[in-house]
PDB file of C-alpha atoms in Angstrom:
ATOM      1  CA  UNK A  19       0.490 -19.126   5.943  1.00  0.00           C
ATOM      2  CA  UNK A  20      -0.496 -21.461   8.743  1.00  0.00           C
ATOM      3  CA  UNK A  21      -2.721 -19.672  11.237  1.00  0.00           C
ATOM      4  CA  UNK A  22      -4.598 -20.622  14.386  1.00  0.00           C
ATOM      5  CA  UNK A  23      -7.869 -18.751  14.919  1.00  0.00           C
ATOM      6  CA  UNK A  24      -9.426 -18.285  18.361  1.00  0.00           C
ATOM      7  CA  UNK A  25     -13.094 -17.330  18.510  1.00  0.00           C
ATOM      8  CA  UNK A  26     -13.641 -18.921  15.099  1.00  0.00           C
ATOM      9  CA  UNK A  27     -17.327 -19.669  15.776  1.00  0.00           C
ATOM     10  CA  UNK A  28     -18.174 -16.031  16.515  1.00  0.00           C
ATOM     11  CA  UNK A  29     -19.611 -13.810  13.808  1.00  0.00           C
ATOM     12  CA  UNK A  30     -16.332 -12.017  13.065  1.00  0.00           C
ATOM     13  CA  UNK A  31     -14.322 -15.228  13.536  1.00  0.00           C
ATOM     14  CA  UNK A  32     -16.368 -17.039  10.902  1.00  0.00           C
ATOM     15  CA  UNK A  33     -15.731 -14.200   8.451  1.00  0.00           C
ATOM     16  CA  UNK A  34     -12.022 -14.371   9.223  1.00  0.00           C
ATOM     17  CA  UNK A  35     -11.821 -18.149   8.718  1.00  0.00           C
ATOM     18  CA  UNK A  36     -13.743 -17.895   5.438  1.00  0.00           C
ATOM     19  CA  UNK A  37     -11.524 -15.102   4.066  1.00  0.00           C
ATOM     20  CA  UNK A  38      -8.312 -16.773   5.255  1.00  0.00           C
ATOM     21  CA  UNK A  39      -9.234 -19.955   3.363  1.00  0.00           C
ATOM     22  CA  UNK A  40     -10.102 -17.910   0.269  1.00  0.00           C
ATOM     23  CA  UNK A  41      -6.639 -16.333   0.465  1.00  0.00           C
ATOM     24  CA  UNK A  42      -5.005 -19.758   0.557  1.00  0.00           C
ATOM     25  CA  UNK A  43      -4.012 -19.916   4.221  1.00  0.00           C
ATOM     26  CA  UNK A  44      -4.128 -23.146   6.223  1.00  0.00           C
ATOM     27  CA  UNK A  45      -6.435 -22.547   9.170  1.00  0.00           C
ATOM     28  CA  UNK A  46      -6.682 -24.313  12.516  1.00  0.00           C
ATOM     29  CA  UNK A  47      -9.905 -23.147  14.162  1.00  0.00           C
ATOM     30  CA  UNK A  48      -9.522 -23.529  17.919  1.00  0.00           C
ATOM     31  CA  UNK A  49     -13.043 -23.659  19.334  1.00  0.00           C
ATOM     32  CA  UNK A  50     -14.973 -24.496  22.476  1.00  0.00           C
ATOM     33  CA  UNK A  51     -17.799 -26.109  20.524  1.00  0.00           C
ATOM     34  CA  UNK A  52     -16.848 -27.648  17.128  1.00  0.00           C
ATOM     35  CA  UNK A  53     -20.508 -28.151  16.196  1.00  0.00           C
ATOM     36  CA  UNK A  54     -20.907 -24.379  15.846  1.00  0.00           C
ATOM     37  CA  UNK A  55     -18.509 -24.152  12.895  1.00  0.00           C
ATOM     38  CA  UNK A  56     -20.308 -25.564   9.873  1.00  0.00           C
ATOM     39  CA  UNK A  57     -17.688 -24.553   7.303  1.00  0.00           C
ATOM     40  CA  UNK A  58     -15.649 -27.359   5.708  1.00  0.00           C
ATOM     41  CA  UNK A  59     -12.538 -26.962   3.566  1.00  0.00           C
ATOM     42  CA  UNK A  60      -9.473 -29.057   2.777  1.00  0.00           C
ATOM     43  CA  UNK A  61      -7.245 -26.397   4.437  1.00  0.00           C
ATOM     44  CA  UNK A  62      -9.412 -26.103   7.560  1.00  0.00           C
ATOM     45  CA  UNK A  63      -8.853 -28.107  10.710  1.00  0.00           C
ATOM     46  CA  UNK A  64     -11.371 -27.634  13.531  1.00  0.00           C
ATOM     47  CA  UNK A  65     -10.068 -28.534  16.990  1.00  0.00           C
ATOM     48  CA  UNK A  66     -11.586 -28.351  20.441  1.00  0.00           C
ATOM     49  CA  UNK A  67      -9.582 -26.694  23.219  1.00  0.00           C
ATOM     50  CA  UNK A  68      -9.857 -24.770  26.466  1.00  0.00           C
ATOM     51  CA  UNK A  69      -8.940 -21.176  25.566  1.00  0.00           C
ATOM     52  CA  UNK A  70      -7.948 -20.508  29.189  1.00  0.00           C
ATOM     53  CA  UNK A  71      -5.421 -23.355  29.334  1.00  0.00           C
ATOM     54  CA  UNK A  72      -1.975 -23.006  27.782  1.00  0.00           C
ATOM     55  CA  UNK A  73      -1.527 -26.790  27.869  1.00  0.00           C
ATOM     56  CA  UNK A  74      -4.747 -27.222  25.915  1.00  0.00           C
ATOM     57  CA  UNK A  75      -3.701 -24.596  23.326  1.00  0.00           C
ATOM     58  CA  UNK A  76      -0.069 -25.644  22.877  1.00  0.00           C
ATOM     59  CA  UNK A  77      -0.525 -28.638  20.519  1.00  0.00           C
ATOM     60  CA  UNK A  78      -2.754 -26.542  18.238  1.00  0.00           C
ATOM     61  CA  UNK A  79      -0.349 -23.587  18.118  1.00  0.00           C
ATOM     62  CA  UNK A  80       2.648 -25.769  17.290  1.00  0.00           C
ATOM     63  CA  UNK A  81       3.925 -25.079  13.773  1.00  0.00           C
ATOM     64  CA  UNK A  82       1.659 -22.063  13.183  1.00  0.00           C
ATOM     65  CA  UNK A  83       2.953 -18.815  11.677  1.00  0.00           C
ATOM     66  CA  UNK A  84       0.503 -16.672  13.651  1.00  0.00           C
ATOM     67  CA  UNK A  85      -2.450 -16.697  16.030  1.00  0.00           C
ATOM     68  CA  UNK A  86      -5.489 -14.522  15.299  1.00  0.00           C
ATOM     69  CA  UNK A  87      -8.076 -13.969  18.017  1.00  0.00           C
ATOM     70  CA  UNK A  88     -11.658 -12.840  17.477  1.00  0.00           C
ATOM     71  CA  UNK A  89     -12.709 -13.940  20.962  1.00  0.00           C
ATOM     72  CA  UNK A  90     -15.595 -12.086  22.536  1.00  0.00           C
ATOM     73  CA  UNK A  91     -17.079 -12.341  26.016  1.00  0.00           C
ATOM     74  CA  UNK A  92     -20.503 -11.248  27.279  1.00  0.00           C
ATOM     75  CA  UNK A  93     -21.058  -8.175  29.434  1.00  0.00           C
ATOM     76  CA  UNK A  94     -21.295  -8.780  33.173  1.00  0.00           C
ATOM     77  CA  UNK A  95     -22.711  -6.089  35.435  1.00  0.00           C
ATOM     78  CA  UNK A  96     -22.012  -7.852  38.705  1.00  0.00           C
ATOM     79  CA  UNK A  97     -18.769  -9.792  38.401  1.00  0.00           C
ATOM     80  CA  UNK A  98     -16.751  -7.919  35.819  1.00  0.00           C
ATOM     81  CA  UNK A  99     -15.366  -9.553  32.692  1.00  0.00           C
ATOM     82  CA  UNK A 100     -12.064 -11.452  32.808  1.00  0.00           C
ATOM     83  CA  UNK A 101     -12.137 -13.566  29.624  1.00  0.00           C
ATOM     84  CA  UNK A 102      -9.993 -11.249  27.500  1.00  0.00           C
ATOM     85  CA  UNK A 103      -7.045 -11.094  29.898  1.00  0.00           C
ATOM     86  CA  UNK A 104      -7.245 -14.747  30.943  1.00  0.00           C
ATOM     87  CA  UNK A 105      -7.406 -16.103  27.398  1.00  0.00           C
ATOM     88  CA  UNK A 106      -4.595 -13.799  26.247  1.00  0.00           C
ATOM     89  CA  UNK A 107      -2.301 -14.886  29.092  1.00  0.00           C
ATOM     90  CA  UNK A 108      -2.904 -18.549  28.223  1.00  0.00           C
ATOM     91  CA  UNK A 109      -2.382 -17.877  24.498  1.00  0.00           C
ATOM     92  CA  UNK A 110       0.907 -16.001  24.983  1.00  0.00           C
ATOM     93  CA  UNK A 111       2.283 -18.682  27.319  1.00  0.00           C
ATOM     94  CA  UNK A 112       1.327 -21.413  24.844  1.00  0.00           C
ATOM     95  CA  UNK A 113       2.915 -19.431  22.002  1.00  0.00           C
ATOM     96  CA  UNK A 114       6.171 -19.039  23.930  1.00  0.00           C
ATOM     97  CA  UNK A 115       6.317 -22.765  24.603  1.00  0.00           C
ATOM     98  CA  UNK A 116       5.984 -23.687  20.926  1.00  0.00           C
ATOM     99  CA  UNK A 117       7.912 -20.693  19.510  1.00  0.00           C
ATOM    100  CA  UNK A 118       5.091 -18.856  17.732  1.00  0.00           C
ATOM    101  CA  UNK A 119       5.822 -15.150  17.645  1.00  0.00           C
ATOM    102  CA  UNK A 120       2.848 -13.313  16.092  1.00  0.00           C
ATOM    103  CA  UNK A 121      -0.631 -12.608  17.484  1.00  0.00           C
ATOM    104  CA  UNK A 122      -3.336 -10.323  16.101  1.00  0.00           C
ATOM    105  CA  UNK A 123      -6.367  -9.684  18.280  1.00  0.00           C
ATOM    106  CA  UNK A 124      -9.423  -7.432  18.213  1.00  0.00           C
ATOM    107  CA  UNK A 125     -10.922  -5.216  20.898  1.00  0.00           C
ATOM    108  CA  UNK A 126     -12.993  -2.079  20.275  1.00  0.00           C
ATOM    109  CA  UNK A 127     -13.021   1.683  20.022  1.00  0.00           C
ATOM    110  CA  UNK A 128     -13.254   3.437  23.417  1.00  0.00           C
ATOM    111  CA  UNK A 129     -11.553   0.839  25.607  1.00  0.00           C
ATOM    112  CA  UNK A 130      -9.864   3.628  27.578  1.00  0.00           C
ATOM    113  CA  UNK A 131     -12.520   4.897  30.015  1.00  0.00           C
ATOM    114  CA  UNK A 132     -11.653   8.530  29.152  1.00  0.00           C
ATOM    115  CA  UNK A 133     -11.692   8.116  25.384  1.00  0.00           C
ATOM    116  CA  UNK A 134     -15.429   8.434  24.699  1.00  0.00           C
ATOM    117  CA  UNK A 135     -15.850  12.113  25.582  1.00  0.00           C
ATOM    118  CA  UNK A 136     -16.134  13.167  21.896  1.00  0.00           C
ATOM    119  CA  UNK A 137     -18.612  10.435  20.950  1.00  0.00           C
ATOM    120  CA  UNK A 138     -22.299  11.100  20.373  1.00  0.00           C
ATOM    121  CA  UNK A 139     -24.650  11.545  23.343  1.00  0.00           C
ATOM    122  CA  UNK A 140     -26.248   8.160  22.709  1.00  0.00           C
ATOM    123  CA  UNK A 141     -22.936   6.302  22.579  1.00  0.00           C
ATOM    124  CA  UNK A 142     -21.363   8.183  25.479  1.00  0.00           C
ATOM    125  CA  UNK A 143     -24.240   7.994  27.954  1.00  0.00           C
ATOM    126  CA  UNK A 144     -26.182   4.893  26.880  1.00  0.00           C
ATOM    127  CA  UNK A 145     -24.009   2.424  24.966  1.00  0.00           C
ATOM    128  CA  UNK A 146     -20.597   2.808  26.621  1.00  0.00           C
ATOM    129  CA  UNK A 147     -21.882   2.454  30.218  1.00  0.00           C
ATOM    130  CA  UNK A 148     -23.808  -0.649  29.123  1.00  0.00           C
ATOM    131  CA  UNK A 149     -20.727  -2.378  27.683  1.00  0.00           C
ATOM    132  CA  UNK A 150     -18.163  -0.883  30.071  1.00  0.00           C
ATOM    133  CA  UNK A 151     -17.495  -4.240  31.795  1.00  0.00           C
ATOM    134  CA  UNK A 152     -16.339  -5.651  28.440  1.00  0.00           C
ATOM    135  CA  UNK A 153     -14.393  -2.512  27.475  1.00  0.00           C
ATOM    136  CA  UNK A 154     -12.607  -2.496  30.848  1.00  0.00           C
ATOM    137  CA  UNK A 155     -11.298  -6.025  30.406  1.00  0.00           C
ATOM    138  CA  UNK A 156     -10.320  -5.313  26.778  1.00  0.00           C
ATOM    139  CA  UNK A 157      -8.390  -2.303  28.106  1.00  0.00           C
ATOM    140  CA  UNK A 158      -6.656  -4.476  30.705  1.00  0.00           C
ATOM    141  CA  UNK A 159      -5.707  -6.950  27.969  1.00  0.00           C
ATOM    142  CA  UNK A 160      -4.344  -4.147  25.775  1.00  0.00           C
ATOM    143  CA  UNK A 161      -2.213  -2.863  28.649  1.00  0.00           C
ATOM    144  CA  UNK A 162      -1.015  -6.408  29.372  1.00  0.00           C
ATOM    145  CA  UNK A 163       0.112  -6.717  25.731  1.00  0.00           C
ATOM    146  CA  UNK A 164       1.870  -3.349  25.908  1.00  0.00           C
ATOM    147  CA  UNK A 165       4.132  -4.880  28.552  1.00  0.00           C
ATOM    148  CA  UNK A 166       4.883  -7.892  26.324  1.00  0.00           C
ATOM    149  CA  UNK A 167       8.235  -7.526  24.555  1.00  0.00           C
ATOM    150  CA  UNK A 168       9.007 -11.031  23.331  1.00  0.00           C
ATOM    151  CA  UNK A 169       5.970 -11.521  21.064  1.00  0.00           C
ATOM    152  CA  UNK A 170       4.875  -9.403  18.093  1.00  0.00           C
ATOM    153  CA  UNK A 171       1.316  -8.408  18.908  1.00  0.00           C
ATOM    154  CA  UNK A 172      -1.180  -6.110  17.213  1.00  0.00           C
ATOM    155  CA  UNK A 173      -4.511  -4.989  18.665  1.00  0.00           C
ATOM    156  CA  UNK A 174      -7.175  -4.002  16.115  1.00  0.00           C
ATOM    157  CA  UNK A 175      -9.846  -1.662  17.503  1.00  0.00           C
ATOM    158  CA  UNK A 176     -13.027  -1.512  15.378  1.00  0.00           C
ATOM    159  CA  UNK A 177     -16.154   0.559  16.146  1.00  0.00           C
ATOM    160  CA  UNK A 178     -19.618  -1.055  16.260  1.00  0.00           C
ATOM    161  CA  UNK A 179     -19.654  -4.363  14.364  1.00  0.00           C
ATOM    162  CA  UNK A 180     -22.315  -4.808  11.725  1.00  0.00           C
ATOM    163  CA  UNK A 181     -23.331  -7.865   9.688  1.00  0.00           C
ATOM    164  CA  UNK A 182     -22.961  -6.056   6.378  1.00  0.00           C
ATOM    165  CA  UNK A 183     -21.174  -7.354   3.271  1.00  0.00           C
ATOM    166  CA  UNK A 184     -17.397  -7.095   3.199  1.00  0.00           C
ATOM    167  CA  UNK A 185     -16.296  -4.085   1.136  1.00  0.00           C
ATOM    168  CA  UNK A 186     -13.115  -3.237  -0.771  1.00  0.00           C
ATOM    169  CA  UNK A 187     -13.118   0.234   0.800  1.00  0.00           C
ATOM    170  CA  UNK A 188      -9.918   1.827   2.018  1.00  0.00           C
ATOM    171  CA  UNK A 189      -9.279   1.773   5.767  1.00  0.00           C
ATOM    172  CA  UNK A 190      -8.840   4.847   7.915  1.00  0.00           C
ATOM    173  CA  UNK A 191      -6.499   4.045  10.816  1.00  0.00           C
ATOM    174  CA  UNK A 192      -5.347   5.838  13.941  1.00  0.00           C
ATOM    175  CA  UNK A 193      -3.027   4.815  16.748  1.00  0.00           C
ATOM    176  CA  UNK A 194      -5.572   5.631  19.425  1.00  0.00           C
ATOM    177  CA  UNK A 195      -8.930   4.686  20.907  1.00  0.00           C
ATOM    178  CA  UNK A 196     -11.054   5.760  17.908  1.00  0.00           C
ATOM    179  CA  UNK A 197     -10.509   7.282  14.445  1.00  0.00           C
ATOM    180  CA  UNK A 198     -10.903  11.092  14.642  1.00  0.00           C
ATOM    181  CA  UNK A 199     -11.694  13.606  11.922  1.00  0.00           C
ATOM    182  CA  UNK A 200      -9.809  16.918  11.704  1.00  0.00           C
ATOM    183  CA  UNK A 201     -11.897  18.267  14.611  1.00  0.00           C
ATOM    184  CA  UNK A 202     -11.161  15.298  16.847  1.00  0.00           C
ATOM    185  CA  UNK A 203     -14.659  13.857  16.449  1.00  0.00           C
ATOM    186  CA  UNK A 204     -15.233  10.191  15.545  1.00  0.00           C
ATOM    187  CA  UNK A 205     -15.469   9.710  11.760  1.00  0.00           C
ATOM    188  CA  UNK A 206     -18.276   7.154  12.056  1.00  0.00           C
ATOM    189  CA  UNK A 207     -19.574   4.512  14.408  1.00  0.00           C
ATOM    190  CA  UNK A 208     -19.702   1.162  12.653  1.00  0.00           C
ATOM    191  CA  UNK A 209     -17.843  -1.214  10.352  1.00  0.00           C
ATOM    192  CA  UNK A 210     -18.685  -4.536   8.736  1.00  0.00           C
ATOM    193  CA  UNK A 211     -17.364  -7.653  10.477  1.00  0.00           C
ATOM    194  CA  UNK A 212     -15.978  -8.836   7.150  1.00  0.00           C
ATOM    195  CA  UNK A 213     -13.897  -5.673   6.849  1.00  0.00           C
ATOM    196  CA  UNK A 214     -12.467  -6.190  10.341  1.00  0.00           C
ATOM    197  CA  UNK A 215     -11.462  -9.718   9.304  1.00  0.00           C
ATOM    198  CA  UNK A 216      -9.996  -8.318   6.070  1.00  0.00           C
ATOM    199  CA  UNK A 217      -7.869  -5.817   8.009  1.00  0.00           C
ATOM    200  CA  UNK A 218      -6.664  -8.419  10.519  1.00  0.00           C
ATOM    201  CA  UNK A 219      -5.599 -10.765   7.714  1.00  0.00           C
ATOM    202  CA  UNK A 220      -3.798  -7.927   5.894  1.00  0.00           C
ATOM    203  CA  UNK A 221      -1.508  -7.619   8.935  1.00  0.00           C
ATOM    204  CA  UNK A 222      -0.083 -11.079   8.261  1.00  0.00           C
ATOM    205  CA  UNK A 223       1.880  -9.681   5.352  1.00  0.00           C
ATOM    206  CA  UNK A 224       2.916  -6.304   6.720  1.00  0.00           C
ATOM    207  CA  UNK A 225       4.668  -4.999   9.805  1.00  0.00           C
ATOM    208  CA  UNK A 226       2.949  -1.617   9.988  1.00  0.00           C
ATOM    209  CA  UNK A 227       1.299  -2.092  13.365  1.00  0.00           C
ATOM    210  CA  UNK A 228       3.729  -4.341  15.240  1.00  0.00           C
ATOM    211  CA  UNK A 229       3.410  -3.944  19.026  1.00  0.00           C
ATOM    212  CA  UNK A 230       0.745  -1.291  18.515  1.00  0.00           C
ATOM    213  CA  UNK A 231      -2.992  -0.873  18.924  1.00  0.00           C
ATOM    214  CA  UNK A 232      -4.778   0.610  15.927  1.00  0.00           C
ATOM    215  CA  UNK A 233      -8.307   1.978  15.662  1.00  0.00           C
ATOM    216  CA  UNK A 234      -9.897   1.305  12.272  1.00  0.00           C
ATOM    217  CA  UNK A 235     -12.955   2.175  10.193  1.00  0.00           C
ATOM    218  CA  UNK A 236     -13.638   2.041   6.432  1.00  0.00           C
ATOM    219  CA  UNK A 237     -13.950   5.141   4.253  1.00  0.00           C
TER     220      UNK A 237
END
């Protein structure tokens, strides 16, 4: 397939680009700073664009089969985070203009402010408050997508991202804000970035999670 990747210079984005090329896809990496992506491949095109501008994105989305976004934005205690919603609005508008109909994006477990009540003490009272500004804007973006009818979107929600090797392990999935065990408790708290990329790419060839948000973790 032909895919455009946003956030391709991030740690998960680089994994996704690498795996997509291995699988034979043609990749357009849409980046803010081309110097950060050192990978070269005959099926890789690296282009510079403003992720908040639909006009800047449009030429790079033209002719693509899908857009995959691994964009991440830093926490902000004072101003709130807006990057997720702003970049998604620009991406969807650009997609509409050039008739691209599929987007797969990643957020996180616990984007809903009420969803962390079963998590461990450390996560609930230390980690989540620290990253809440990011989670809040992810949540806003998810809700914005839920109101989007004309484009086939999927939100992938992983737990904590780790720089571990990609596995071949089976995925556990749940249409919710984390993956629960039979008692409703989270089944783990981390996943390898490579596995998140692997799951996102698997969605290109199946319709299981169209217009849905899915929490994931590996077995």
